[in-house]
CSV table of C-alpha atoms in Angstrom, one decimal:
chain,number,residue,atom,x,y,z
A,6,UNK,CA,56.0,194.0,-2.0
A,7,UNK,CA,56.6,190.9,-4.1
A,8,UNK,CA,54.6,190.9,-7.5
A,9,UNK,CA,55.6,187.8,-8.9
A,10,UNK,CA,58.3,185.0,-8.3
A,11,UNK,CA,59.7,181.9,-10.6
A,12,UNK,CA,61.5,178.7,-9.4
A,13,UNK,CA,63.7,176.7,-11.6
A,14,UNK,CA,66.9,174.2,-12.3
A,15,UNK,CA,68.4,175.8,-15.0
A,16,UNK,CA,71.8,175.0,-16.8
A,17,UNK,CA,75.2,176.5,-16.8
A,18,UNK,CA,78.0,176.7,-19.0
A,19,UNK,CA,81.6,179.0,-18.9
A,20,UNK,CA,80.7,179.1,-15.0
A,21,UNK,CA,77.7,181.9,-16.0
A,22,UNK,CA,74.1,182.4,-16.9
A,23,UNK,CA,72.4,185.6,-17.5
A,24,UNK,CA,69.6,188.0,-16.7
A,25,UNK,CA,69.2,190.2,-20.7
A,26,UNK,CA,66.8,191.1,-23.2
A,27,UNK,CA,68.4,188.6,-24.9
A,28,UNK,CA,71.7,186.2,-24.9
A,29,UNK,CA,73.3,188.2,-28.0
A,30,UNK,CA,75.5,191.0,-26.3
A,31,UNK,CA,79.1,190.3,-26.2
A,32,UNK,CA,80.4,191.8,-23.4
A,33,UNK,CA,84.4,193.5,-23.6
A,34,UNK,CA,86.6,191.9,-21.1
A,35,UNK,CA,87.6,195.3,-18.4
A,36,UNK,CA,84.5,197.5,-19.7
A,37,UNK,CA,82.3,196.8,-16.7
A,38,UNK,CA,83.6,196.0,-12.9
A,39,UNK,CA,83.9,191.9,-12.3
A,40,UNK,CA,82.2,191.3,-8.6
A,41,UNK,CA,83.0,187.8,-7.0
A,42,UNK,CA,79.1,187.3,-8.0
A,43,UNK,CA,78.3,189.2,-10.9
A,44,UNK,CA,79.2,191.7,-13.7
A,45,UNK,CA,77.0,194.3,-13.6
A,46,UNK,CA,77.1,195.2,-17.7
A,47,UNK,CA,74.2,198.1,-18.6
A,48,UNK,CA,71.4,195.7,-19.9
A,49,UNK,CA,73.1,192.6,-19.1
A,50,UNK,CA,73.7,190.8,-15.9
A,51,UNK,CA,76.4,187.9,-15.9
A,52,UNK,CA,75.8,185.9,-13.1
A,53,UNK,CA,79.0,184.3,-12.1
A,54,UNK,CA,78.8,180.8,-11.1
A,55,UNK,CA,81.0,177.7,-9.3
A,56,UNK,CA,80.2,175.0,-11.6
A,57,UNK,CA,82.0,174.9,-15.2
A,58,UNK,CA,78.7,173.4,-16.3
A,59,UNK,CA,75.9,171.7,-15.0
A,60,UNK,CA,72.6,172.7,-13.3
A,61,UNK,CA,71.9,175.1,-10.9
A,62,UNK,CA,68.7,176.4,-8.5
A,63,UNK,CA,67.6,179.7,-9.3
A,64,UNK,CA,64.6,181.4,-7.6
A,65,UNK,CA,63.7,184.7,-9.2
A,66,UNK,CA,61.7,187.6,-7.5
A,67,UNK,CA,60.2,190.8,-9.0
A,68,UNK,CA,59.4,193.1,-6.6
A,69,UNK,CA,57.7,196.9,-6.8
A,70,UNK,CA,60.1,198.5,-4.1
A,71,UNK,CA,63.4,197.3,-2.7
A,72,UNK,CA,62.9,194.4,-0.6
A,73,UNK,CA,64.5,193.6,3.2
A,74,UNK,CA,68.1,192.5,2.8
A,75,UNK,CA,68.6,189.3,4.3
A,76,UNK,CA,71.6,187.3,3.6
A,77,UNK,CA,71.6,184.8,6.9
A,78,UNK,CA,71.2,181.6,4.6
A,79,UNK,CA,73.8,183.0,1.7
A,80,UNK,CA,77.4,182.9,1.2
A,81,UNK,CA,77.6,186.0,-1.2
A,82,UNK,CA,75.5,188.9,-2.1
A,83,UNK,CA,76.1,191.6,-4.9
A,84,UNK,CA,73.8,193.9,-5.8
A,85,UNK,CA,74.2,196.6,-9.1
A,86,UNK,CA,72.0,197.8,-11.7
A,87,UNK,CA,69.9,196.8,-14.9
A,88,UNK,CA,69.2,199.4,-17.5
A,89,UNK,CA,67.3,198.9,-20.6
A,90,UNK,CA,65.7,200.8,-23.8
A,91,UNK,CA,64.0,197.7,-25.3
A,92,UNK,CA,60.9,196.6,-27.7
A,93,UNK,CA,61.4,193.5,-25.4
A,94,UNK,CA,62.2,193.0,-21.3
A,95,UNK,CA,64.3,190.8,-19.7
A,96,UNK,CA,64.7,187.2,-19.2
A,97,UNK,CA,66.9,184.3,-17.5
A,98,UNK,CA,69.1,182.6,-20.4
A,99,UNK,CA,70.9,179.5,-19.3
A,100,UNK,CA,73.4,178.4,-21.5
A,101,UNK,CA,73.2,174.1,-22.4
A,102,UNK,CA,75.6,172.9,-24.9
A,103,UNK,CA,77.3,176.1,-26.2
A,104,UNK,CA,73.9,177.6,-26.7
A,105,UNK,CA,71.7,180.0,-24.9
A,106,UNK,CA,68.2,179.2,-24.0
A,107,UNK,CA,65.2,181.4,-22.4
A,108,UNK,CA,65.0,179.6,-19.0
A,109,UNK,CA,63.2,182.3,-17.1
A,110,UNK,CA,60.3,182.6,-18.0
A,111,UNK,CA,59.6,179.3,-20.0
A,112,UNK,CA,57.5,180.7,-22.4
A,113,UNK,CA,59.6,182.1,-25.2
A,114,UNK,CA,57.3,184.8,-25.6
A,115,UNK,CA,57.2,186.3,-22.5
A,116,UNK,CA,59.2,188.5,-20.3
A,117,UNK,CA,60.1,188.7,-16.9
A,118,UNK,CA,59.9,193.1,-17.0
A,119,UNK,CA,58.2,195.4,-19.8
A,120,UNK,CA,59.4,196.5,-23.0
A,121,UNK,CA,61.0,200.4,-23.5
A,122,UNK,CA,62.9,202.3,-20.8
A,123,UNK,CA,63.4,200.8,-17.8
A,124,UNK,CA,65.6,200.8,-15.0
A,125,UNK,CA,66.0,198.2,-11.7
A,126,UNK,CA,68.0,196.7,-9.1
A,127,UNK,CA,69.0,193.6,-9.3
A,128,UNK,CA,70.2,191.9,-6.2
A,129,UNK,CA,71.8,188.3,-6.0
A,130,UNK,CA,72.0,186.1,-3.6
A,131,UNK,CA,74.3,182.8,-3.9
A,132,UNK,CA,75.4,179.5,-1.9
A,133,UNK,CA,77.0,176.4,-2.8
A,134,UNK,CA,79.7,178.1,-5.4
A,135,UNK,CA,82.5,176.4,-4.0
A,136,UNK,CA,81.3,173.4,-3.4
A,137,UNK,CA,82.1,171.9,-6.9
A,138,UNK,CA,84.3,174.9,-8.4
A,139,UNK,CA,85.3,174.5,-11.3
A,140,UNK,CA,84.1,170.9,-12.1
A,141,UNK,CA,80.8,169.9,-13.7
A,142,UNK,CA,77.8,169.0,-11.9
A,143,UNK,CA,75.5,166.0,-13.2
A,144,UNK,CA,72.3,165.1,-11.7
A,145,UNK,CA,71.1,167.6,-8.8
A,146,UNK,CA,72.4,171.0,-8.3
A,147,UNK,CA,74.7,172.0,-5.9
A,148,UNK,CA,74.5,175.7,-6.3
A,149,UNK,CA,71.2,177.9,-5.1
A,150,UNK,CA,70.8,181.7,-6.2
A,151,UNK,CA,67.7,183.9,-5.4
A,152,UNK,CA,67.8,186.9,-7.3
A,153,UNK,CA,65.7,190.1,-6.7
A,154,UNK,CA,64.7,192.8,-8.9
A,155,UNK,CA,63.2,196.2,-8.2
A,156,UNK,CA,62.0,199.5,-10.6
A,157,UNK,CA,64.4,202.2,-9.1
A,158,UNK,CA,65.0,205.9,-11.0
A,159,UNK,CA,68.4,206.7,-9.2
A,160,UNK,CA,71.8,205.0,-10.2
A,161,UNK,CA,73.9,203.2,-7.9
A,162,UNK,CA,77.1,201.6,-8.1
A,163,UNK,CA,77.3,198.0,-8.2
A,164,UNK,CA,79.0,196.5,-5.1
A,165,UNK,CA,79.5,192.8,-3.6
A,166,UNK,CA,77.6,193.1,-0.5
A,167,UNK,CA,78.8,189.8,0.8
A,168,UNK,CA,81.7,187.4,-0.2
A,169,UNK,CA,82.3,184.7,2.1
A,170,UNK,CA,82.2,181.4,-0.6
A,171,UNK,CA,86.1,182.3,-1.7
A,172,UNK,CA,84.6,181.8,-4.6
């Protein structure tokens, strides 16, 4: 059942934005699996966009048990795992300028998930990445991404569950 949902044009940069505690993890290039989508990074989530920079459409959906997988109005689909031991949960970061920014929730205070040891599925849903690859977007975005995210116990490996952007 969904238990909460956010809409919002956020901002790009290096063709990513994340879903993290926070925006300071440096992630080592070949440590984690690279989907089409997403890397997939312990308590980091890169989510791999078209655009170089600019603004994208991001709808974000907490749920309390894995929702129906429906992927008729997307392009690409990845799904792979979130794990956390915290004094803070997670947010969306966009990234404007060179600089990271809380996006998702807009309050700076809050958090999208509870603080301590947690664990969820994240799945990702994307259209519109090749659209304007690799250039930057100004004005409206041409990209839309709904991601979902579930409390699960079990690990799973992460996997692209769609791919059909070439992108």
């Amino acid at each position: 059942m969904l238990v909460d949902s956010h809409q919002k044009i956020i901002g790009t940069e290096y063709h990513q934005f994340l879903l993290a505690p926070d925006c300071d993890r440096e992630l080592i290039n070949g440590r984690y699996p690279e989907l089409p989508l997403a890397i997939f990074a312990d308590d980091t989530v890169v989510v791999l966009v078209g655009t170089r920079a600019g603004p994208v459409d991001v709808e974000l959906q907490i749920h309390d048990s894995p929702p129906r997988y429906d992927d008729a109005d997307w392009e690409d689909a990845a799904e792979g795992d979130l794990v956390y031991d915290r004094d803070i949960g997670i947010a969306v970061w966009a990234l404007v300028y060179g600089m990271a920014e809380q996006a998702i929730p807009e309050d700076e205070g809050r958090r999208l998930t509870p603080a301590g040891a947690h664990r969820y599925r994240v799945r990702i849903y994307a259209r519109g990445k090749e659209i304007e690859w690799d250039g930057p977007v100004f004005g409206e975005p041409v990209e839309d991404y709904r991601i979902q995210i579930w409390p699960t116990t079990e690990p799973e490996p992460s996997r692209q569950t769609k791919h059909q952007s070439g992108r």
